[in-house]
Coordinates of C-alpha atoms and ligand atoms in Angstrom, one line a residue:
X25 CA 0.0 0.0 0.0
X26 CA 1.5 3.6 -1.2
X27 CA 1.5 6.3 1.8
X28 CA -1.2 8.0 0.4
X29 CA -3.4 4.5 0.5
X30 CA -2.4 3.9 3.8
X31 CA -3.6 7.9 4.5
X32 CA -6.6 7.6 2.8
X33 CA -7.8 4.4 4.7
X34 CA -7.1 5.6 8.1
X35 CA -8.9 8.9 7.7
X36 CA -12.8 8.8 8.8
X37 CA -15.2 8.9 6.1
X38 CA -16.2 12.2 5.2
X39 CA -18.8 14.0 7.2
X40 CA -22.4 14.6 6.1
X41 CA -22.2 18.6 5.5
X42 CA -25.0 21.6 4.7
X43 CA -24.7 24.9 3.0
X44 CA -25.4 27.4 6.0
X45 CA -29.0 29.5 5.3
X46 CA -28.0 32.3 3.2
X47 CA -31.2 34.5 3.2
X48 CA -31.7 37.4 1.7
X49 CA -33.0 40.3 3.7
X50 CA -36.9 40.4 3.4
X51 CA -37.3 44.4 5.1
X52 CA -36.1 45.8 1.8
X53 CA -39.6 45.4 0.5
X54 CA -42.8 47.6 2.7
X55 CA -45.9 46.1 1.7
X56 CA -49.3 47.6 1.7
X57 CA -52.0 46.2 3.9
X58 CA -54.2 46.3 0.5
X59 CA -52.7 47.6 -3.0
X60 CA -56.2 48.9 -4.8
X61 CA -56.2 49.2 -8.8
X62 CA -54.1 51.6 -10.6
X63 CA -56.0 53.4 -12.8
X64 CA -55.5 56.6 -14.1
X65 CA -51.9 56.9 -12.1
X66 CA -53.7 56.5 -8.7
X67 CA -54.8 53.8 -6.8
X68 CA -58.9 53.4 -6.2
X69 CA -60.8 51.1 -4.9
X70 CA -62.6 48.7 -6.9
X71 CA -66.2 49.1 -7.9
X72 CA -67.1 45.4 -6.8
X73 CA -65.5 46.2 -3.3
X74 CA -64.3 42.6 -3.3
X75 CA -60.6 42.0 -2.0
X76 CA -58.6 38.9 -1.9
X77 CA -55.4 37.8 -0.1
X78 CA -52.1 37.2 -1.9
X79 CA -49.7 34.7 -0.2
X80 CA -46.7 33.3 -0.4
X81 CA -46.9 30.1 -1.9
X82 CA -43.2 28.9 -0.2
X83 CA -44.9 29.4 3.5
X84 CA -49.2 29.9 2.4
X85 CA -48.9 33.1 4.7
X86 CA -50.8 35.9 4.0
X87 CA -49.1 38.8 1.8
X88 CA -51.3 41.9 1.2
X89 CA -54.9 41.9 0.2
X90 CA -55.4 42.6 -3.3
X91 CA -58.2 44.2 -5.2
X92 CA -60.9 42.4 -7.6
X93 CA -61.4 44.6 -10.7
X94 CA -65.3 43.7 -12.4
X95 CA -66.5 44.3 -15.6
X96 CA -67.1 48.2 -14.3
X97 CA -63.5 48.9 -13.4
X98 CA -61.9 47.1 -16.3
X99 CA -64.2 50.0 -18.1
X100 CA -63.1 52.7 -16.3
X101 CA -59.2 51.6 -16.8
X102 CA -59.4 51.3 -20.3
X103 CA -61.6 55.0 -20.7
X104 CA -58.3 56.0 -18.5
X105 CA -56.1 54.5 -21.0
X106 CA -58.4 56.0 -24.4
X107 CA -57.7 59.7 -22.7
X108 CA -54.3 59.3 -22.2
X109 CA -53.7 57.8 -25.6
X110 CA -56.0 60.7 -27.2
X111 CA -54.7 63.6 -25.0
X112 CA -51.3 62.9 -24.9
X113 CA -49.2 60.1 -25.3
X114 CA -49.6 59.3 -28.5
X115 CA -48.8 62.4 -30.1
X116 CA -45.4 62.6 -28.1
X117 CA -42.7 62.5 -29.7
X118 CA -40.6 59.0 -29.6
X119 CA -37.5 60.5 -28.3
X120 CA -39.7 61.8 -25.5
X121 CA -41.9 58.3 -24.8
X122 CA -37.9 57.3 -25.0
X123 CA -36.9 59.7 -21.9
X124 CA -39.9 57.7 -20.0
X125 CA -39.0 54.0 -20.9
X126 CA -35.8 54.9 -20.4
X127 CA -36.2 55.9 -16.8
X128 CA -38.3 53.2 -16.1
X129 CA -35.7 50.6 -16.9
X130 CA -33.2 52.7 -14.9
X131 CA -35.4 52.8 -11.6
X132 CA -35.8 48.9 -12.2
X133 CA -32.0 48.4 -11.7
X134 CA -31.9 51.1 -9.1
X135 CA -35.0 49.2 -6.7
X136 CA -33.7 45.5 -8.1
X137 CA -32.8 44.1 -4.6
X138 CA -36.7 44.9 -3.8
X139 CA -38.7 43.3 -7.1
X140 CA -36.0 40.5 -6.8
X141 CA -37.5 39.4 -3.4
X142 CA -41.1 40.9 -4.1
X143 CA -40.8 38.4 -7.3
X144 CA -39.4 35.2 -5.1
X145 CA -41.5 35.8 -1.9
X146 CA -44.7 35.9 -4.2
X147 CA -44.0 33.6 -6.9
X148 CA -42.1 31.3 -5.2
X149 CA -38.9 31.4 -7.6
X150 CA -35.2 31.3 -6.3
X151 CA -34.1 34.6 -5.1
X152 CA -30.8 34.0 -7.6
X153 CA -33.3 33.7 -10.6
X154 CA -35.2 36.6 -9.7
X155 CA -32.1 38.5 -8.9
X156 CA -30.0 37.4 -11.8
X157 CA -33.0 36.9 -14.8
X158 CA -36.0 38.4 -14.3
X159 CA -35.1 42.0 -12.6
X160 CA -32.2 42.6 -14.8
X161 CA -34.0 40.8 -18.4
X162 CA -36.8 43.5 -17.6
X163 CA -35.0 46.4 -16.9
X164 CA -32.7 44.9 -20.3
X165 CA -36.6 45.4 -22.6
X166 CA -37.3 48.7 -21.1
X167 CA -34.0 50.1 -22.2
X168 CA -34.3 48.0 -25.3
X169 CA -37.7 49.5 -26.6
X170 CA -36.2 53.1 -25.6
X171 CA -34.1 53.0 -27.9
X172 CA -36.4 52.3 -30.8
X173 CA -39.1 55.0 -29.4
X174 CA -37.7 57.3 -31.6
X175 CA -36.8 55.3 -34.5
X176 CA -39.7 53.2 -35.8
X177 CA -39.3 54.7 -39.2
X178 CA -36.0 53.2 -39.6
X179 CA -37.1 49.9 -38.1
X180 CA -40.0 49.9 -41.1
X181 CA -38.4 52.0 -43.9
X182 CA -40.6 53.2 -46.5
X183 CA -43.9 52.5 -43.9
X184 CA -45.8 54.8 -41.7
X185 CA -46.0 53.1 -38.6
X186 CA -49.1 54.7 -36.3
X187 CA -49.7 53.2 -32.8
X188 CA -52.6 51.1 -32.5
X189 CA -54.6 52.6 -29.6
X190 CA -55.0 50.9 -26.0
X191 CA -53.6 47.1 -25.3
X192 CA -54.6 44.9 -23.0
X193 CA -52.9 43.0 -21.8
X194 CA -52.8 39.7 -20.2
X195 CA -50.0 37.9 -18.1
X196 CA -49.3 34.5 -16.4
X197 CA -47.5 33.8 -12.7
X198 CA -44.3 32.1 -13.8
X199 CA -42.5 35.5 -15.0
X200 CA -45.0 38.5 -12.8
X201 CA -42.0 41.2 -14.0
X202 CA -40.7 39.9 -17.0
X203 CA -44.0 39.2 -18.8
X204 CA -45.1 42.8 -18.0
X205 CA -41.5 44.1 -19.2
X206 CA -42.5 41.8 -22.4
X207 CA -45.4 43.3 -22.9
X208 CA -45.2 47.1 -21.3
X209 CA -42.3 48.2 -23.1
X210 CA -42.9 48.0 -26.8
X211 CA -46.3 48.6 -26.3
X212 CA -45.0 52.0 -25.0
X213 CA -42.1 52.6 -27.3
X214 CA -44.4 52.4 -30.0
X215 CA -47.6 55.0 -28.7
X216 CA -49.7 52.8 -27.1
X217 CA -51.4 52.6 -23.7
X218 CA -52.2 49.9 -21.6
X219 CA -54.7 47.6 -19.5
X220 CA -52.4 45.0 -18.2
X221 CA -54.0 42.3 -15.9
X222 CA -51.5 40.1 -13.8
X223 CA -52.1 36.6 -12.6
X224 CA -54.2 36.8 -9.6
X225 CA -51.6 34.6 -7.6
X226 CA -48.4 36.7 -8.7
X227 CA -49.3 40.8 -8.7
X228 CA -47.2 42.1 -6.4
X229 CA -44.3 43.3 -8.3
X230 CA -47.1 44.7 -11.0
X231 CA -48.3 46.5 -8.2
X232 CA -45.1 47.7 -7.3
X233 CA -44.0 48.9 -10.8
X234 CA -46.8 51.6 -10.7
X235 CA -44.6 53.1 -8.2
X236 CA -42.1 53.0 -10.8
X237 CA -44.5 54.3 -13.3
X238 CA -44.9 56.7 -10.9
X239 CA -41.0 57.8 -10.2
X240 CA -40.5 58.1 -14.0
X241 CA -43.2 60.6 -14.5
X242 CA -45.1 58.5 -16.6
X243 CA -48.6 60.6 -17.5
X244 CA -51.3 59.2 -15.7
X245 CA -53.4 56.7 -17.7
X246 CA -50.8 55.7 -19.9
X247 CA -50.3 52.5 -17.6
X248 CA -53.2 50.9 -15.9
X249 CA -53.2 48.1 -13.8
X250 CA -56.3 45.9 -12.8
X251 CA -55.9 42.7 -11.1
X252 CA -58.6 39.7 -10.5
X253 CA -59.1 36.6 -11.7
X254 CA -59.7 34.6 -15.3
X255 CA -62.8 37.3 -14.8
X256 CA -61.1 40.1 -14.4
X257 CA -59.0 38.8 -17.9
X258 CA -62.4 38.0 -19.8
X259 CA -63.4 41.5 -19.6
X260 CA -60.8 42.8 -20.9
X261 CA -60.6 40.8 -24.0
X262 CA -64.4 41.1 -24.5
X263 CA -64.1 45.2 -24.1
X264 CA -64.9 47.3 -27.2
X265 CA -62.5 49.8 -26.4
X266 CA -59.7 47.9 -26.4
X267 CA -57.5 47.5 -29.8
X268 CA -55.0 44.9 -28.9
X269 CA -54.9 41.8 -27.0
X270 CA -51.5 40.1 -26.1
X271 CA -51.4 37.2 -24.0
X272 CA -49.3 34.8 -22.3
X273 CA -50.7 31.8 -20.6
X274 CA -51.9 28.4 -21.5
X275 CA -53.3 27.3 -24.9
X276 CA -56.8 27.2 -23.7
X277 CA -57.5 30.2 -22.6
X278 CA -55.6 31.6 -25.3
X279 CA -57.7 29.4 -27.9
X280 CA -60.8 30.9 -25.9
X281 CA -59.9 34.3 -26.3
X282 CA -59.3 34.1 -30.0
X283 CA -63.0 32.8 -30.5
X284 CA -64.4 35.2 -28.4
X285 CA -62.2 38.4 -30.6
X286 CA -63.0 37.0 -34.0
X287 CA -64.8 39.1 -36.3
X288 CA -64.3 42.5 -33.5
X289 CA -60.9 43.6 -35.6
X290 CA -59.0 43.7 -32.3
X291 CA -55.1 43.0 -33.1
X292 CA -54.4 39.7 -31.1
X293 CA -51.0 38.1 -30.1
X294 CA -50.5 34.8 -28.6
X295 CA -47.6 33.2 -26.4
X296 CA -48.9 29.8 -24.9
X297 CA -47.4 27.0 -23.7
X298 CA -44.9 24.4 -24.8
X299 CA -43.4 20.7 -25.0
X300 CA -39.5 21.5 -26.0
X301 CA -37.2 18.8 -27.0
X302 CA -33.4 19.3 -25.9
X303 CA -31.3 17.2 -27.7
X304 CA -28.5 15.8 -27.0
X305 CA -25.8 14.1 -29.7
X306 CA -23.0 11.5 -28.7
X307 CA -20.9 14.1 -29.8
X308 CA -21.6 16.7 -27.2
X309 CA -19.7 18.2 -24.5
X310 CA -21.4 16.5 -21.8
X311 CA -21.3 18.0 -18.6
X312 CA -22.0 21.1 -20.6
X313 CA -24.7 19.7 -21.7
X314 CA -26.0 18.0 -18.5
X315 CA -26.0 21.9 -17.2
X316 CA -28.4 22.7 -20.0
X317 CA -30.2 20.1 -19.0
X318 CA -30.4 21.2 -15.4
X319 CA -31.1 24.6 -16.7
X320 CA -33.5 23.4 -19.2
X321 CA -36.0 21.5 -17.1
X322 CA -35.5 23.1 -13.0
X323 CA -34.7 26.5 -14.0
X324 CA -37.9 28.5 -11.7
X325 CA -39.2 25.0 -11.5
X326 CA -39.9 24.0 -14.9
X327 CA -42.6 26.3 -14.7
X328 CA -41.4 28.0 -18.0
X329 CA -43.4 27.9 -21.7
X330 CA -40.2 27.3 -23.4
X331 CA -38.6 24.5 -20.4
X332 CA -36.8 21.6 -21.9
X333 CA -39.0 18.9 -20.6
X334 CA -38.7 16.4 -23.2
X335 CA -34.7 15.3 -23.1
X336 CA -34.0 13.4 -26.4
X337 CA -30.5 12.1 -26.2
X338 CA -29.1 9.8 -28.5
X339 CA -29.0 5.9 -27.6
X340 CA -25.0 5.8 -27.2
X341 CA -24.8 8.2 -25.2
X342 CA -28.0 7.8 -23.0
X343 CA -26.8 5.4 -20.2
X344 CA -24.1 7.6 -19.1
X345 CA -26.1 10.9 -19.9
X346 CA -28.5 9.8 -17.0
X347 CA -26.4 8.3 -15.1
X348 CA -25.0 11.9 -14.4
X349 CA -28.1 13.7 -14.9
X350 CA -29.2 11.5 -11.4
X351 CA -25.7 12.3 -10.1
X352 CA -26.6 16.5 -10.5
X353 CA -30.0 16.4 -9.3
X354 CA -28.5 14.8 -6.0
X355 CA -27.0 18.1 -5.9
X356 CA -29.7 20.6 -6.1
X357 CA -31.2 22.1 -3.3
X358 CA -35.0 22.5 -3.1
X359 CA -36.3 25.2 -0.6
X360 CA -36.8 28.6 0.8
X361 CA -36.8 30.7 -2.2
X362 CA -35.4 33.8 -0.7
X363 CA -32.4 31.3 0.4
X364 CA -29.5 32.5 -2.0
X365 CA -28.3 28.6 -1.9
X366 CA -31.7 27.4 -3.1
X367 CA -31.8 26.0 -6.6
X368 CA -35.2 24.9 -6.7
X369 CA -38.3 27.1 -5.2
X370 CA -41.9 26.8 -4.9
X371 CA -44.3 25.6 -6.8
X372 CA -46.1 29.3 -7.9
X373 CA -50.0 27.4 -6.0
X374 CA -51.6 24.5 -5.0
X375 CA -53.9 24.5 -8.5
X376 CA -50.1 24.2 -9.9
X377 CA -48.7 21.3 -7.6
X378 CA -52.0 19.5 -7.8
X379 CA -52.0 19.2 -11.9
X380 CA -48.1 18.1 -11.4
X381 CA -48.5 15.7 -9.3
X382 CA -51.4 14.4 -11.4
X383 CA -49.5 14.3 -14.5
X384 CA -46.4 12.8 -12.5
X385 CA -48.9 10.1 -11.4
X386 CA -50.1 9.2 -14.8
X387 CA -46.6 8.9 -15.8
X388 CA -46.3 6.0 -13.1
X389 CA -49.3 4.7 -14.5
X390 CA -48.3 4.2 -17.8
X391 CA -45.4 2.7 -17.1
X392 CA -42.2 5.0 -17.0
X393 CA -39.4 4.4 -14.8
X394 CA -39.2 7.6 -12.0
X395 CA -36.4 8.8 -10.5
X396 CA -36.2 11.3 -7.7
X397 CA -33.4 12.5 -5.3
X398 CA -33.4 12.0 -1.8
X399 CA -34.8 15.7 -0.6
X400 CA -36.6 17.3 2.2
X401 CA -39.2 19.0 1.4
X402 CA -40.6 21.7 4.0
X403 CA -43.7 21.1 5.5
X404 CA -46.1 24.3 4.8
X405 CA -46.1 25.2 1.3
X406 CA -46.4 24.0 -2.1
X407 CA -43.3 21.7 -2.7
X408 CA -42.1 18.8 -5.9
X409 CA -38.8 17.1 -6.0
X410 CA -36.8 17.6 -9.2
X411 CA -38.3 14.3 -10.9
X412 CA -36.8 12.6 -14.4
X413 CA -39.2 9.3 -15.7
X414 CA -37.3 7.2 -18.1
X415 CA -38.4 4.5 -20.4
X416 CA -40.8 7.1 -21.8
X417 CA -43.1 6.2 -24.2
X418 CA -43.9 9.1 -26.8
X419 CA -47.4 8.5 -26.6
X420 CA -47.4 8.7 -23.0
X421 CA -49.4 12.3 -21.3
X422 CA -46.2 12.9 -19.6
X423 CA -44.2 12.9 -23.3
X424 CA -47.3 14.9 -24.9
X425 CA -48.4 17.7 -22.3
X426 CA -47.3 20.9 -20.5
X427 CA -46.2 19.7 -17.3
X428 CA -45.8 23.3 -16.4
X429 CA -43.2 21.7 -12.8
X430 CA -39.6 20.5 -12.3
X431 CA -40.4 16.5 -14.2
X432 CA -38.3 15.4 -17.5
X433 CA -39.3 12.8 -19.5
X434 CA -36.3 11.4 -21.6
X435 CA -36.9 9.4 -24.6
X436 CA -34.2 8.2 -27.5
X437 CA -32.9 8.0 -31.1
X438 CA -30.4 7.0 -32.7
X439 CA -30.3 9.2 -36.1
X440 CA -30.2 13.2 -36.5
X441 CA -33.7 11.9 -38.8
X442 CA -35.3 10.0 -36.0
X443 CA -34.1 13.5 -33.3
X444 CA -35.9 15.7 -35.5
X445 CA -39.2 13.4 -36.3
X446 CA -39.8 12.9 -32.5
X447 CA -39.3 16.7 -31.1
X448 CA -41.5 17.6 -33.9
X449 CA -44.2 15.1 -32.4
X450 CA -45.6 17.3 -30.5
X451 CA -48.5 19.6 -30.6
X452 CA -46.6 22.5 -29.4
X453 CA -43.5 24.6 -31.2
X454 CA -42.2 27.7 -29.2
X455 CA -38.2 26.2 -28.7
X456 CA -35.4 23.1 -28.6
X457 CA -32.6 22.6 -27.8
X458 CA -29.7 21.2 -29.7
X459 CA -26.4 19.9 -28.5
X460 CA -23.3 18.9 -30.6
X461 CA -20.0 19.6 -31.3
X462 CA -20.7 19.9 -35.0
X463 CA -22.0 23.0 -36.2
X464 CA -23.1 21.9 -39.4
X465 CA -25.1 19.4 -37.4
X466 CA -26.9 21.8 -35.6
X467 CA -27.7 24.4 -38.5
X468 CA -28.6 21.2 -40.4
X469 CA -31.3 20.6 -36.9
X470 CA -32.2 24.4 -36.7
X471 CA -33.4 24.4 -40.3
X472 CA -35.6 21.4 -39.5
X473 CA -36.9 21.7 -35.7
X474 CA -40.6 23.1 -36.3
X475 CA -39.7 25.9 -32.7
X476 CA -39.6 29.7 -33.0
X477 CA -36.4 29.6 -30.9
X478 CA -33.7 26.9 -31.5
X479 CA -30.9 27.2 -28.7
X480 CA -27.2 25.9 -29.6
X481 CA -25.1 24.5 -26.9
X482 CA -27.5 26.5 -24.3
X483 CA -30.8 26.5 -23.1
X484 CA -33.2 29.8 -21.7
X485 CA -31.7 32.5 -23.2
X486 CA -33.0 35.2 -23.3
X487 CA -32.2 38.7 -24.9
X488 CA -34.3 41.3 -25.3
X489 CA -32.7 41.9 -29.2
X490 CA -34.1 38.3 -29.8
X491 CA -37.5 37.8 -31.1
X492 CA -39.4 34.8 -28.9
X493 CA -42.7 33.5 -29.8
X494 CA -44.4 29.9 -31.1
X495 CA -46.1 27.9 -34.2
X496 CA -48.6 25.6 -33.7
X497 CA -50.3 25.3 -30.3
X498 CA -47.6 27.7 -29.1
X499 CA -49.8 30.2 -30.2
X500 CA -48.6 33.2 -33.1
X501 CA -46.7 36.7 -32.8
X502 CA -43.1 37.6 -32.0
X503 CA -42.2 39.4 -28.9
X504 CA -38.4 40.9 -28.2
X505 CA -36.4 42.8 -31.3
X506 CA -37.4 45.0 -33.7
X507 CA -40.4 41.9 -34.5
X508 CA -41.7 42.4 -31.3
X509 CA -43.1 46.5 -32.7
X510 CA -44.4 45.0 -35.1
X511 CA -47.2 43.7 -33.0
X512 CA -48.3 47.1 -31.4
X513 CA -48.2 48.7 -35.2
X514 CA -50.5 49.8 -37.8
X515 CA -49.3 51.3 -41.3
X516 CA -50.5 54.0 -43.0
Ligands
NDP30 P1 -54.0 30.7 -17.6 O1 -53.9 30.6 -19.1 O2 -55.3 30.4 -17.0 O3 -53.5 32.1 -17.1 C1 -52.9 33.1 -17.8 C2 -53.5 34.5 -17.6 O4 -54.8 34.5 -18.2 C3 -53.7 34.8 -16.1 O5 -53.6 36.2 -15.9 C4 -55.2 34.4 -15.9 O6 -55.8 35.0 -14.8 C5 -55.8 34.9 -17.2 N1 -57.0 34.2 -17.6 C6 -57.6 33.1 -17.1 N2 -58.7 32.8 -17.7 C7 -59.0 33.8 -18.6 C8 -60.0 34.1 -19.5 N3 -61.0 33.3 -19.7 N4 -59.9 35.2 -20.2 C9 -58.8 36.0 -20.1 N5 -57.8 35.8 -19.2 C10 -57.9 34.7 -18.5 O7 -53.0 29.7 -17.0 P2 -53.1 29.0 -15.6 O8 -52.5 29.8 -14.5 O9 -54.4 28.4 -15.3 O10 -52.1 27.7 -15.8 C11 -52.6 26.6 -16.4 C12 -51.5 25.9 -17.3 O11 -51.2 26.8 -18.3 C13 -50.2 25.6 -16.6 O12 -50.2 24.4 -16.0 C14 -49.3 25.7 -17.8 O13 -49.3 24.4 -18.4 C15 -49.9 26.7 -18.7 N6 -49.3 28.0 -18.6 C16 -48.5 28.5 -19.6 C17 -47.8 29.7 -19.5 C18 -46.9 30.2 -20.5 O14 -46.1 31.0 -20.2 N7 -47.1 29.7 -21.8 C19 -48.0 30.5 -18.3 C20 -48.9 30.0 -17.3 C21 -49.5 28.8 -17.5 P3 -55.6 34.3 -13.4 O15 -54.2 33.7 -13.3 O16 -55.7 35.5 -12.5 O17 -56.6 33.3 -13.3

């Protein structure tokens, strides 16, 4: 036996060790007993006098009480948007809408410590996601769409491009900030005003930004803000005054508000959910790839549109590509969100965990192979353990539908033919993920994966520069770039 043997088999095994809490400080954000709706650059109460509590979905306690907006106030917000867009805002000239949008973004960065944990006490997300993606990818659109306030004629040259009036718009839980970023800042970089309506689980950082709105000297009316329920939504889309619907959210309700806009002219765009494929070939770095992986399918709990929840990996690779995908999910830690070690978070409400765990159980049924990593999971709250089911079938529920939670299925091929044939067998199409050494190989995949946003080597990236949006189920219309005006334009 060597010396360093002999070392080695006299020293105890090693110990059993934890990362020490790292919290991040809560104080920085001073709620509101009750946050009313912003309309008209105040706050008012609502006309149905009906409140609701906002909690935290990582502990169920009570947040704030938030107002229900009716048919009534959604009325008054969008006549408050119709003056402001008349009397105002949308004869000001885009390098002054600029000066606005550009101060928003810059008040974002300055109060980022506060929506950071305002985002990850609410939604439940990881205070590094909220920290290091969604405060700074919002604050990133805002100063993105200032700049092309005042150049829209150079974006369409030869075109007279006219805003399109008031939008409303509609946004999910799994991104509160960065869906209203999304959907604020062109829509306001190219003359428009706004209805937006948050989830009714996630509005707190909305709620916050009309302080922001507030700060930049944004004219009253030009943002409005009305929160409630699938209700509160319905009467948006169904109001006459309102020229533009976007919305983010699940394909039902986005296939419900397209048949209840058709024939009433209003402009509509469409982001809803997704079934990505990431692929991975034998030629691939690896443990890169077993990051993107990782990233693909946990990132804010795989409760992401785009998440890479179908893995695809090629058969001679696919022993030893879960054997250390089940070595790295040992690693992550599952837990207080506003913990700065915590990888995985809440699940955003019980509605959510319930359809997971459904979906998770009908994966059992049907025969895939689970695997899940010893974790604790706390008590109070809405809690799943990273999950990958093998031996996936692709006709299997857990293969074919949103799982909207932190569960990979991973299925096989063996040719760059059979890759493309099965993450195109899917009723979805809003992004993959392709990873090999070769770049002809992955142009060669690009040109043939039916997703609006192909990722090479990567997964989740997102720039405010790049346009993001679906085919098929995914829904229709670009958001990000110079595509993502297009949307809140007319021509003359
Ligand atoms: P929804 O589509 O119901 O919610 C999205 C937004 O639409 C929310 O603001 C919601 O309000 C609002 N809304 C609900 N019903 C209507 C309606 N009839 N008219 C207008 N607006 C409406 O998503 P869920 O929260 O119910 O999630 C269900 C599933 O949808 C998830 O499991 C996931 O698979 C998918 N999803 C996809 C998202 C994506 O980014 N593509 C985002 C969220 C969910 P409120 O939340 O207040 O009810």
């Amino acid at each position: 036996m060597s010396d360093v043997e002999k070392t080695r088999s006299a020293s105890p095994a090693p110990l059993e060790w934890e990362y020490a809490p790292a919290p991040e400080a809560r104080d920085i954000v001073s709620l509101q007993e009750r946050y009313g709706l912003f309309i008209g650059g105040e706050q008012v109460e609502p006309r149905t006098g009906e409140w609701y509590s906002t909690i935290s979905p990582a502990t169920e306690e009570h947040l704030a009480e938030i107002a229900t907006a009716g048919a009534d106030d959604v009325d008054i917000a969008v006549q408050s948007a119709r003056d402001a867009f008349e009397n105002g805002w949308s004869q000001l000239p885009g390098s002054e809408r600029a000066k606005h949008i550009f101060r928003i973004a810059r008040i974002l960065l300055e109060r980022s410590r506060e929506f950071a944990v305002a985002e990850s006490l609410n939604g439940g997300k990881p205070i590094r996601e909220s920290r290091d993606v969604d405060v700074p990818i919002s604050a990133a659109h805002f100063f993105y769409y200032a700049g092309w306030a005042d150049k829209l004629e150079y974006a369409f040259p030869n075109r007279r491009p006219r805003p399109l009036g008031v939008a409303g718009q509609i946004i999910p839980w799994n991104f509160p900030l960065l869906m209203l970023a999304w959907k604020i800042a062109p829509a306001l970089a190219c003359g428009n005003t706004i209805v937006l309506k948050p989830s009714h689980t996630t509005p707190l950082t909305a709620l916050l930004f009309t302080d922001v709105c507030r700060q930049a000297g944004l004219p009253p009316g030009v943002v409005n803000i009305v929160t409630g329920d699938g209700h509160t939504g319905a009467a948006l889309v169904r109001h006459p005054g309102i020229d533009k619907i976007a919305f983010t959210g699940s394909t039902e309700v986005g296939k419900g508000i397209q048949r209840a806009i058709a024939g009433t002219g209003k402009r509509l765009t469409l982001e809803l959910g997704g079934k990505a494929a990431n692929i991975v070939f034998d030629d691939a770095a690896l443990d890169q790839a077993i990051e993107g992986i990782v990233n693909g399918i946990f990132f804010n709990q795989g409760e992401v549109c785009c998440a890479g929840s179908r893995l695809l990996v090629q058969e001679s690779v696919s022993e030893q590509v879960i054997a250390k995908l089940k070595r790295r999910m040992g690693t992550l830690r599952v837990g207080d969100p506003l913990d700065k070690n915590t990888d995985i978070g809440a699940i955003n409400s019980r509605e959510q965990l319930d359809r997971i765990t459904e979906l998770v159980e009908s994966g059992r049924e049907e025969g895939a192979e689970i695997f899940q990593p010893e974790c604790r999971l706390p008590e109070r709250g809405f809690w799943f353990a990273p999950t990958v089911f093998t031996n996936v079938a692709q006709s299997y529920r857990i293969a074919q539908e949103e799982i909207f939670g932190p569960v990979l299925s991973v299925l096989t091929f063996r040719t760059p033919e059979e890759a493309v044939e099965k993450a195109n067998n899917t009723a979805y199409g809003l992004s993959a993920g392709v990873w090999t050494e070769k770049g002809s190989r992955f142009l060669w995949m690009a040109e043939r994966l039916r997703a609006g946003v192909v990722w090479g080597n990567t997964f989740n990236r997102f720039d405010p520069a790049s346009p993001f949006g679906g085919y098929k189920e995914s829904g229709f219309g670009r958001e990000g770039g110079r595509h993502g005006l297009d949307a809140y334009l007319r021509f003359e």
